[in-house]
Coordinates of N, CA and C in Angstrom, one line a residue:
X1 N -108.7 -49.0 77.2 CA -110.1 -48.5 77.3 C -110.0 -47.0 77.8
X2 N -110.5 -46.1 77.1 CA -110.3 -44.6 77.6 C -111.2 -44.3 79.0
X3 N -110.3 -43.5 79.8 CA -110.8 -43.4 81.3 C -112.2 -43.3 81.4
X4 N -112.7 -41.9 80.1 CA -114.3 -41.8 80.2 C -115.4 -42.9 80.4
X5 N -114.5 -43.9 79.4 CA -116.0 -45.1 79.3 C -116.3 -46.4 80.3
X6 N -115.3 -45.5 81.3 CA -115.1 -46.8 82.8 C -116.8 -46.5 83.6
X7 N -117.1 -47.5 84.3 CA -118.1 -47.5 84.9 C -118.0 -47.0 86.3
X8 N -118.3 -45.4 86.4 CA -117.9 -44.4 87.2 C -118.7 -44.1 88.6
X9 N -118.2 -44.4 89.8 CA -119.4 -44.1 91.1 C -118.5 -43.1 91.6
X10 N -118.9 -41.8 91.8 CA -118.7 -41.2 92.4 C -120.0 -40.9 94.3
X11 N -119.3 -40.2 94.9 CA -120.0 -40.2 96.4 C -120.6 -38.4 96.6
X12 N -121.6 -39.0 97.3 CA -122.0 -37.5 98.4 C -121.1 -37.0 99.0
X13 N -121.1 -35.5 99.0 CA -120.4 -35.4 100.8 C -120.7 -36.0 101.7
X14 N -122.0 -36.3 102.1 CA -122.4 -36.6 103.2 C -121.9 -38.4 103.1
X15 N -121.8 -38.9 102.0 CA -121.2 -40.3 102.1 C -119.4 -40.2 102.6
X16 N -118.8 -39.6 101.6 CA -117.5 -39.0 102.2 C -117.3 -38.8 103.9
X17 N -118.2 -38.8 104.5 CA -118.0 -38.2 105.9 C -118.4 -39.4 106.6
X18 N -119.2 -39.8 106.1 CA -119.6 -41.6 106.6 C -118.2 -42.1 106.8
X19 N -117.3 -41.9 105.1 CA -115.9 -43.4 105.2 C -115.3 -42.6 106.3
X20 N -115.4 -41.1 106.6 CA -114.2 -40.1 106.9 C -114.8 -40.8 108.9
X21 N -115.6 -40.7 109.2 CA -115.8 -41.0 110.4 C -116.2 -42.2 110.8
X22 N -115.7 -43.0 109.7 CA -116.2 -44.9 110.2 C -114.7 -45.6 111.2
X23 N -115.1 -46.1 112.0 CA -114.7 -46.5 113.4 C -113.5 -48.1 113.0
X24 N -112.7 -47.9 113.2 CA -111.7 -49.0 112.7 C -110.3 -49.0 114.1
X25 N -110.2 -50.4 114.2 CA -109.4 -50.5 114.7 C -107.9 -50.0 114.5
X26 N -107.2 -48.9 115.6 CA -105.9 -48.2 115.1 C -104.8 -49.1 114.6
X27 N -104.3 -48.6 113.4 CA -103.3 -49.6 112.6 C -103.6 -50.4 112.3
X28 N -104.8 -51.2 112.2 CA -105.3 -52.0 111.2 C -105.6 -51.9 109.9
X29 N -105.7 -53.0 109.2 CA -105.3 -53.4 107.7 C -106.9 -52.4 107.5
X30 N -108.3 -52.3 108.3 CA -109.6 -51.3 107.5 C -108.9 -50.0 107.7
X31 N -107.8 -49.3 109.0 CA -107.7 -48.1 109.1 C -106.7 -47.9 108.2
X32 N -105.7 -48.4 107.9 CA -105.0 -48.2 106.8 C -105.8 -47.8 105.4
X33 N -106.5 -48.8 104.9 CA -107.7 -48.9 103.6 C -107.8 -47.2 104.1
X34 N -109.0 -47.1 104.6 CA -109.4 -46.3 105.1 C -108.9 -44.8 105.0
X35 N -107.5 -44.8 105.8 CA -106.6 -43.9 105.6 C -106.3 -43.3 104.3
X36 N -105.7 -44.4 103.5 CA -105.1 -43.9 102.0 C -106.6 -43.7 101.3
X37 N -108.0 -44.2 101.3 CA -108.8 -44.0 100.4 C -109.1 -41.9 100.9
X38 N -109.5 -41.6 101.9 CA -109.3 -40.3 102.4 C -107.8 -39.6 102.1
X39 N -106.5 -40.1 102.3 CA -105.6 -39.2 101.1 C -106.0 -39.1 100.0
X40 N -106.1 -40.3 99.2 CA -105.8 -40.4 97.8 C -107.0 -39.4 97.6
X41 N -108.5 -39.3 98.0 CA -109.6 -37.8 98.3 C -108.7 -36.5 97.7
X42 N -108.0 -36.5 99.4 CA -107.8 -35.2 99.6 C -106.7 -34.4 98.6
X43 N -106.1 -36.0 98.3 CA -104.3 -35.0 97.8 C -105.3 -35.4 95.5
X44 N -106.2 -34.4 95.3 CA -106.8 -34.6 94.1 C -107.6 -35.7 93.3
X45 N -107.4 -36.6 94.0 CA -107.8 -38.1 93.4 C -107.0 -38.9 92.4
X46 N -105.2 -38.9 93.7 CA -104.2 -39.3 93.1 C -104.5 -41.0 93.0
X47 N -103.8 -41.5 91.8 CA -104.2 -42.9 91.9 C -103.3 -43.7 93.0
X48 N -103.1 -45.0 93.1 CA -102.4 -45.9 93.8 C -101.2 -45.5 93.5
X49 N -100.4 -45.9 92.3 CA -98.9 -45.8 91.7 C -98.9 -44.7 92.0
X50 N -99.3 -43.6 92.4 CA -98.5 -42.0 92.0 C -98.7 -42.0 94.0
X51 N -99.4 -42.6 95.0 CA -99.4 -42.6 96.0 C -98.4 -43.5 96.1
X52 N -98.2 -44.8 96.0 CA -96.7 -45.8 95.9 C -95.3 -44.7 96.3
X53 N -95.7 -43.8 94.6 CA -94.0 -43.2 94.3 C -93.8 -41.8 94.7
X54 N -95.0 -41.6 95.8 CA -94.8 -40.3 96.4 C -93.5 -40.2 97.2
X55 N -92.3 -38.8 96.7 CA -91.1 -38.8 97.9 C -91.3 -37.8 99.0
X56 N -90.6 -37.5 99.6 CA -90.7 -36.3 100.7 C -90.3 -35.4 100.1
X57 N -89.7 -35.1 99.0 CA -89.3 -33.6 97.9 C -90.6 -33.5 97.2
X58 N -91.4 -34.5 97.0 CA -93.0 -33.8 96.8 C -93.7 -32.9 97.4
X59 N -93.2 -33.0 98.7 CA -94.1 -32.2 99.9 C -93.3 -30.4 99.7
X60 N -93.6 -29.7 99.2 CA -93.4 -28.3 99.1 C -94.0 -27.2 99.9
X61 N -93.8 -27.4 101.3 CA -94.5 -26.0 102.2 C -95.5 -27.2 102.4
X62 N -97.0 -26.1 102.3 CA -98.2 -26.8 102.2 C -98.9 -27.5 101.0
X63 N -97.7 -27.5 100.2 CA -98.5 -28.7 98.7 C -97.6 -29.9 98.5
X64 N -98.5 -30.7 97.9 CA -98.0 -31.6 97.4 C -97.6 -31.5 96.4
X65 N -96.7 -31.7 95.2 CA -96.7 -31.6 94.1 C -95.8 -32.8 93.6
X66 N -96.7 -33.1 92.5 CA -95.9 -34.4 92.1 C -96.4 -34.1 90.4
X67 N -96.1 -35.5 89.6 CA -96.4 -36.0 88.1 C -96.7 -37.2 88.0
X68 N -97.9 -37.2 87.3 CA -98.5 -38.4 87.6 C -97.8 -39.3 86.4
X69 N -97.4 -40.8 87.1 CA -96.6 -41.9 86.4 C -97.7 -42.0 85.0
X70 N -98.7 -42.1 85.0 CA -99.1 -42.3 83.9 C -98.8 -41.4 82.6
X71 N -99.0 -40.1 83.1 CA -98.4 -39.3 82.0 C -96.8 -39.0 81.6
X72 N -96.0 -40.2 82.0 CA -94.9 -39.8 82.2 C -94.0 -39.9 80.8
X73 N -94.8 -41.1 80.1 CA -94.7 -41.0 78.6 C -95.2 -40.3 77.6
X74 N -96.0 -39.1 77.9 CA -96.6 -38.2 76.9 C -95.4 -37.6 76.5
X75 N -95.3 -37.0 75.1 CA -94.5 -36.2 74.1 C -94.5 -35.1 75.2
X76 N -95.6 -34.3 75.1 CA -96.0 -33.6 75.8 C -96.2 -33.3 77.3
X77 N -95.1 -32.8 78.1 CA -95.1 -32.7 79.5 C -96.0 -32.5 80.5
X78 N -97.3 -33.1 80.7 CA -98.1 -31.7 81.4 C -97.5 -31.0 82.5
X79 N -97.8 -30.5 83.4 CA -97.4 -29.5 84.2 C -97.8 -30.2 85.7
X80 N -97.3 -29.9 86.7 CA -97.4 -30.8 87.9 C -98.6 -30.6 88.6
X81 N -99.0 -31.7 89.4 CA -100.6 -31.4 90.1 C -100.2 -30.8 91.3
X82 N -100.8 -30.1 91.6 CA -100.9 -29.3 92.9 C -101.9 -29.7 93.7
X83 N -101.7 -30.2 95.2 CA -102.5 -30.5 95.7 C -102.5 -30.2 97.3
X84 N -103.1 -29.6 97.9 CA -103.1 -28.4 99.3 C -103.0 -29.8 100.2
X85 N -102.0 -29.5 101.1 CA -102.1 -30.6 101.9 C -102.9 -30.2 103.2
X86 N -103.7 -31.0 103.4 CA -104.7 -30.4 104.4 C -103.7 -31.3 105.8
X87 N -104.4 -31.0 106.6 CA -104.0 -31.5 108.5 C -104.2 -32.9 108.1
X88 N -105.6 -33.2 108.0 CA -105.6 -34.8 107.8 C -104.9 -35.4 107.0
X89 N -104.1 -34.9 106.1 CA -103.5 -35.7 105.0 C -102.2 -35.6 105.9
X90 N -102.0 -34.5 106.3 CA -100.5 -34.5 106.7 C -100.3 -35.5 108.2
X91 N -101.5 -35.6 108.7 CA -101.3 -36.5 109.7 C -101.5 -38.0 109.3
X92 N -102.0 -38.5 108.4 CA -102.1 -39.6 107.5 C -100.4 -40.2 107.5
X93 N -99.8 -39.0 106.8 CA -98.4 -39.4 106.6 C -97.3 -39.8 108.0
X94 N -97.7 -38.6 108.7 CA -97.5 -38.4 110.3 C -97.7 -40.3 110.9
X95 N -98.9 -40.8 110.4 CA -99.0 -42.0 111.0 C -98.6 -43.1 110.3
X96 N -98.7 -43.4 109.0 CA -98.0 -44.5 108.0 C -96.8 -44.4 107.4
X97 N -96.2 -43.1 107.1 CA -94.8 -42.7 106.4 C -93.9 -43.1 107.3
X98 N -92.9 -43.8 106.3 CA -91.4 -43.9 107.0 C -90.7 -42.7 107.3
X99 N -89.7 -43.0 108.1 CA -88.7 -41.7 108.3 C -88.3 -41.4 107.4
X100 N -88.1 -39.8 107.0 CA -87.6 -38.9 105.7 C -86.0 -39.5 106.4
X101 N -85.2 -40.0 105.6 CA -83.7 -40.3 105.2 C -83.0 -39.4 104.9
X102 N -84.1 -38.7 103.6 CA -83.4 -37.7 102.4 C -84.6 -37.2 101.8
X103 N -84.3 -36.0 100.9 CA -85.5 -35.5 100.0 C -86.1 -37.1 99.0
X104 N -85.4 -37.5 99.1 CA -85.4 -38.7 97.7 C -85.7 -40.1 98.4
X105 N -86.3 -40.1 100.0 CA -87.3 -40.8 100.7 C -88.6 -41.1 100.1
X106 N -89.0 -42.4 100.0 CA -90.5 -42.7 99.5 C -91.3 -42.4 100.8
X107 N -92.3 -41.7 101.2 CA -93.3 -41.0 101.9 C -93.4 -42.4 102.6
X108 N -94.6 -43.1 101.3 CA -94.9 -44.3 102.2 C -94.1 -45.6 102.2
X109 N -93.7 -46.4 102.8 CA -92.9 -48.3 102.7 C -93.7 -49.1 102.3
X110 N -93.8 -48.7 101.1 CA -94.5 -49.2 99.8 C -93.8 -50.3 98.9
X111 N -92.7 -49.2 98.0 CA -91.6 -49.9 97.2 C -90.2 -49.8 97.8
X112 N -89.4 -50.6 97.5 CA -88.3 -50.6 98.3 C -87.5 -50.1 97.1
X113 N -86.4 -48.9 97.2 CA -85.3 -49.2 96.3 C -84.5 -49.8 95.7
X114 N -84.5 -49.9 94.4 CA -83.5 -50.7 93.7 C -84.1 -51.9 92.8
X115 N -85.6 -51.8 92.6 CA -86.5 -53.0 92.6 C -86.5 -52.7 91.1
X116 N -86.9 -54.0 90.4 CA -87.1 -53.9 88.8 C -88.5 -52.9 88.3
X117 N -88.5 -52.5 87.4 CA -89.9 -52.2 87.1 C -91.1 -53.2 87.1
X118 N -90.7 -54.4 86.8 CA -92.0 -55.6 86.9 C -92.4 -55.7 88.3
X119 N -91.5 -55.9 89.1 CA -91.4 -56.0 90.7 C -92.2 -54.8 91.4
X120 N -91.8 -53.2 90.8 CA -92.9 -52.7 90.9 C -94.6 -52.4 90.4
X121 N -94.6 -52.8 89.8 CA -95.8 -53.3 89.3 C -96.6 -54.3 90.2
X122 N -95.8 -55.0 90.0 CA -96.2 -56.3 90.9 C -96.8 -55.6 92.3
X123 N -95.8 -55.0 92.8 CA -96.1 -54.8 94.6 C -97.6 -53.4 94.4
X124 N -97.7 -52.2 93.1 CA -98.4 -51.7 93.4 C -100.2 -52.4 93.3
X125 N -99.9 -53.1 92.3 CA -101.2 -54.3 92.1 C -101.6 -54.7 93.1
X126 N -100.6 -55.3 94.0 CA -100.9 -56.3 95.1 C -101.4 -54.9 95.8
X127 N -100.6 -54.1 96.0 CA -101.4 -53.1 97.3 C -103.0 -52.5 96.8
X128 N -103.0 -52.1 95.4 CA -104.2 -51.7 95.6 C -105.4 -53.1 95.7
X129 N -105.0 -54.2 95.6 CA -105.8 -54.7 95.6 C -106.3 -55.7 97.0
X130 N -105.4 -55.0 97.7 CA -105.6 -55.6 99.0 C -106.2 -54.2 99.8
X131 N -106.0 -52.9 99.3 CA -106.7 -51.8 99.6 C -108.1 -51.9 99.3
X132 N -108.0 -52.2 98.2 CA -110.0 -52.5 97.1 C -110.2 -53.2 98.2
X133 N -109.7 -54.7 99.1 CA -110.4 -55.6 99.6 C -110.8 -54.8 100.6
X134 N -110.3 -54.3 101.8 CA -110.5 -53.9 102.5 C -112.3 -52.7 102.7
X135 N -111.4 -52.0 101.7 CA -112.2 -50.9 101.3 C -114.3 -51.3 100.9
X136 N -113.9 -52.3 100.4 CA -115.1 -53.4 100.5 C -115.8 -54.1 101.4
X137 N -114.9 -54.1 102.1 CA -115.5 -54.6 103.9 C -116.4 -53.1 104.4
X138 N -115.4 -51.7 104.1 CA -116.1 -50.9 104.9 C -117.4 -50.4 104.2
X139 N -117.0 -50.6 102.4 CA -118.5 -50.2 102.0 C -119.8 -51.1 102.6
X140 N -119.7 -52.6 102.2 CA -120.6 -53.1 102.8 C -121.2 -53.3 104.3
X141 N -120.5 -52.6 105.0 CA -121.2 -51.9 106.6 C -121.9 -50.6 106.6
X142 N -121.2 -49.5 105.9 CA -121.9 -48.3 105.1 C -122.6 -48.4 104.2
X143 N -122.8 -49.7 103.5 CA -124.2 -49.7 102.7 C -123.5 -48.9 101.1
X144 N -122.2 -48.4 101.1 CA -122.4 -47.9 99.9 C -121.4 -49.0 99.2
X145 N -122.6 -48.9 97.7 CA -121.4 -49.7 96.6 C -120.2 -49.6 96.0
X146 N -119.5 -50.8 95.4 CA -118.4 -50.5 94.8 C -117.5 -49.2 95.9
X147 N -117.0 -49.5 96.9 CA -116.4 -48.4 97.3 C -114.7 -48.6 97.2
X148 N -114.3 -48.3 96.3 CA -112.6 -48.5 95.8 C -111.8 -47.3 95.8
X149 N -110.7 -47.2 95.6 CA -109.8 -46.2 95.2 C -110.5 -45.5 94.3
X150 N -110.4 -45.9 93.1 CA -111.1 -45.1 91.8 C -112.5 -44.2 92.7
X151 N -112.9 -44.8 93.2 CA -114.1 -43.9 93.8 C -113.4 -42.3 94.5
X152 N -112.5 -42.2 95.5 CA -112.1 -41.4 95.9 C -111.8 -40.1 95.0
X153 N -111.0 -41.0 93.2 CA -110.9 -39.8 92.5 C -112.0 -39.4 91.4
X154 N -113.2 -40.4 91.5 CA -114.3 -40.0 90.7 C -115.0 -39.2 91.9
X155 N -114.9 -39.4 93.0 CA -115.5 -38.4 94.4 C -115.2 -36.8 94.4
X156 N -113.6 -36.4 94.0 CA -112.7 -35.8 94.0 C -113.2 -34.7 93.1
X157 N -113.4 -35.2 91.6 CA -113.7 -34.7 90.4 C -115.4 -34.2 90.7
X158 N -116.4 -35.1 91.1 CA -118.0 -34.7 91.0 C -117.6 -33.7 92.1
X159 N -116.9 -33.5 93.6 CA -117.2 -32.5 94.3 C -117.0 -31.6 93.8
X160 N -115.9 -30.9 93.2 CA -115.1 -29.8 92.5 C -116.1 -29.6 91.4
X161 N -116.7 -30.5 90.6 CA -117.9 -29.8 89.8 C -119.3 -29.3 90.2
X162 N -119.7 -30.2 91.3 CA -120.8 -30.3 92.2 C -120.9 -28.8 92.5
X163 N -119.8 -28.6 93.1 CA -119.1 -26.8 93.9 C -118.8 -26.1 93.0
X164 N -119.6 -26.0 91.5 CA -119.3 -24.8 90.8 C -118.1 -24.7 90.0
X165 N -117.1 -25.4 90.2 CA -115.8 -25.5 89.6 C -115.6 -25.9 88.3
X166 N -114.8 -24.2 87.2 CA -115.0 -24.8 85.7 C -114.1 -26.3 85.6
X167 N -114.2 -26.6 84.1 CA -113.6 -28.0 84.2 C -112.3 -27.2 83.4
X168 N -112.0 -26.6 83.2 CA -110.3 -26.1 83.3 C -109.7 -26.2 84.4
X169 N -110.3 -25.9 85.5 CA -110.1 -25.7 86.9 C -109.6 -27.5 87.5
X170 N -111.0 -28.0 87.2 CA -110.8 -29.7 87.5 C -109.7 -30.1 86.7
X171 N -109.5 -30.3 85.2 CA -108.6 -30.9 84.3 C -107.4 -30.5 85.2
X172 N -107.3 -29.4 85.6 CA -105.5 -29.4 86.2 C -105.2 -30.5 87.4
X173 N -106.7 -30.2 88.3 CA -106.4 -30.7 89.6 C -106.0 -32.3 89.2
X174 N -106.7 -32.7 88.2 CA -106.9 -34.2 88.2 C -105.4 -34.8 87.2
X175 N -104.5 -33.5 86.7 CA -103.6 -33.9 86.2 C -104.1 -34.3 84.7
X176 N -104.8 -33.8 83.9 CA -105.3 -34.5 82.6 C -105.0 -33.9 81.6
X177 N -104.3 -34.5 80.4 CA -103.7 -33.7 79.8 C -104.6 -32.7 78.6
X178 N -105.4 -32.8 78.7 CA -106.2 -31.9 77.9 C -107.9 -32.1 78.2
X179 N -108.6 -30.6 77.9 CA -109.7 -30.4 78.4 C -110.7 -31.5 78.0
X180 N -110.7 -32.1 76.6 CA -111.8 -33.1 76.1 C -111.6 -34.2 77.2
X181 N -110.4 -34.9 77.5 CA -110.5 -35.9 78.4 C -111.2 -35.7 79.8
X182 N -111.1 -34.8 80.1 CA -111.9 -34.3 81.4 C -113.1 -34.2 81.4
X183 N -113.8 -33.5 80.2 CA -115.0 -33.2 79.2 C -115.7 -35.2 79.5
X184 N -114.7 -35.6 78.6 CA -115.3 -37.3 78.9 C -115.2 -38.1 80.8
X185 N -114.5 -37.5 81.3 CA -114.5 -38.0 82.5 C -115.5 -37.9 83.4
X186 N -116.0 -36.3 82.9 CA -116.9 -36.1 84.2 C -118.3 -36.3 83.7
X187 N -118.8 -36.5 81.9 CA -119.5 -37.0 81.6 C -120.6 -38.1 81.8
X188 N -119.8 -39.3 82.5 CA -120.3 -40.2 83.0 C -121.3 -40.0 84.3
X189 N -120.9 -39.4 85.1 CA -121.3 -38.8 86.0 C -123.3 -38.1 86.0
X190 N -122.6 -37.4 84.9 CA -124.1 -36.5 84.8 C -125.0 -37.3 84.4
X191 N -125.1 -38.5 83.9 CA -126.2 -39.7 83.8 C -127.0 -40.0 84.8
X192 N -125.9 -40.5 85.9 CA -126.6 -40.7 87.3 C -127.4 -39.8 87.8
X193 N -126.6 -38.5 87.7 CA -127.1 -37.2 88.3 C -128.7 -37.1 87.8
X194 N -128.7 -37.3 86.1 CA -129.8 -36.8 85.7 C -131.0 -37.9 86.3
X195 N -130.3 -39.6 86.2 CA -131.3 -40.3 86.3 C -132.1 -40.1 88.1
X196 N -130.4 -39.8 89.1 CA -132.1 -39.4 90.3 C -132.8 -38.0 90.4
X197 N -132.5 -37.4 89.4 CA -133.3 -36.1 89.4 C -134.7 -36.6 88.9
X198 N -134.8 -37.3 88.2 CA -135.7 -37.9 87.3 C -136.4 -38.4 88.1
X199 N -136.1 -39.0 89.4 CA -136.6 -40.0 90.4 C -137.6 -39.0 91.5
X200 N -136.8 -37.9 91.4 CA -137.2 -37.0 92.5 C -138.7 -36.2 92.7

């Protein structure tokens, strides 16, 4: 199913600040949720797998830079996402990440080395979906729906357009390999948009 025709919620700022200052017990399984849904935010609206197979040679100064596993089989290379590592993200890591070993450290103790490809699959599934659960607990105290991972990077995409930003500009952040797919991504979007203006 092409990304565009997924059934898309994006958030307010002012809802963003809600997840960003909702109250969870430290090290728990909501502040964890919690945690990675505000990375995966901040560092572009990286998905689960490309948060999994983040290393410590991603981290370049103040950016992230990585390649998203999905486009890993395109003919065509795209070019790597760049993503500003803010304080919060860097403290995010500061508080979940294993000790850097080596450049070639996984950030977070996610996958273990040496594991099959099925096996990773397996464990990134199980994580996001014990993230989704969580992340479900805190929408339904916040009142807001569907609040999942995918939200964080449909949140990611409507702010950066919300704020004026061409969608050349977005298509890189979000890692997409060309401008029509972006064109369809952020399309869904403007439906909603139009339908509460309509309301207003």
């Amino acid at each position: 199913i092409p990304e565009g025709n997924n059934k898309k919620k994006a958030l307010t700022l002012a809802d963003i600040a809600r997840i960003y200052n909702y109250k969870t017990d430290p090290k728990s399984s909501l502040d964890l949720a919690k945690d990675f849904w505000i990375f995966i935010y901040y560092c572009n609206g990286l998905n689960v797998k490309d948060l999994c197979l983040l290393k410590y040679k991603n981290i370049e100064g103040n950016m992230l830079v990585f390649k998203r596993a999905k486009t890993a089989r395109q003919k065509k290379e795209p070019p790597a996402i760049r993503a500003a590592m803010l304080d919060d993200a860097k403290e995010i890591i500061k508080k979940w990440g294993q000790p850097k070993k080596s450049p070639d450290t996984r950030i977070f103790p996610i996958l273990n080395a040496g594991i099959t490809p099925e096996r990773e699959r397996q464990l990134i599934q199980q994580h996001t979906h014990v993230i989704n659960g969580h992340l479900k607990t805190i929408g339904k105290d916040l009142k807001i729906e569907n609040l999942t991972t995918y939200t964080a990077r449909h949140s990611f995409a409507t702010v950066l357009k919300r704020s004026g930003k061409n969608v050349e500009f977005i298509s890189e952040a979000l890692g997409h390999s060309n401008i029509k797919t972006t064109q369809n991504y952020l399309a869904g979007f403007e439906d909603d948009k139009k339908i509460e203006a309509a309301h207003e």
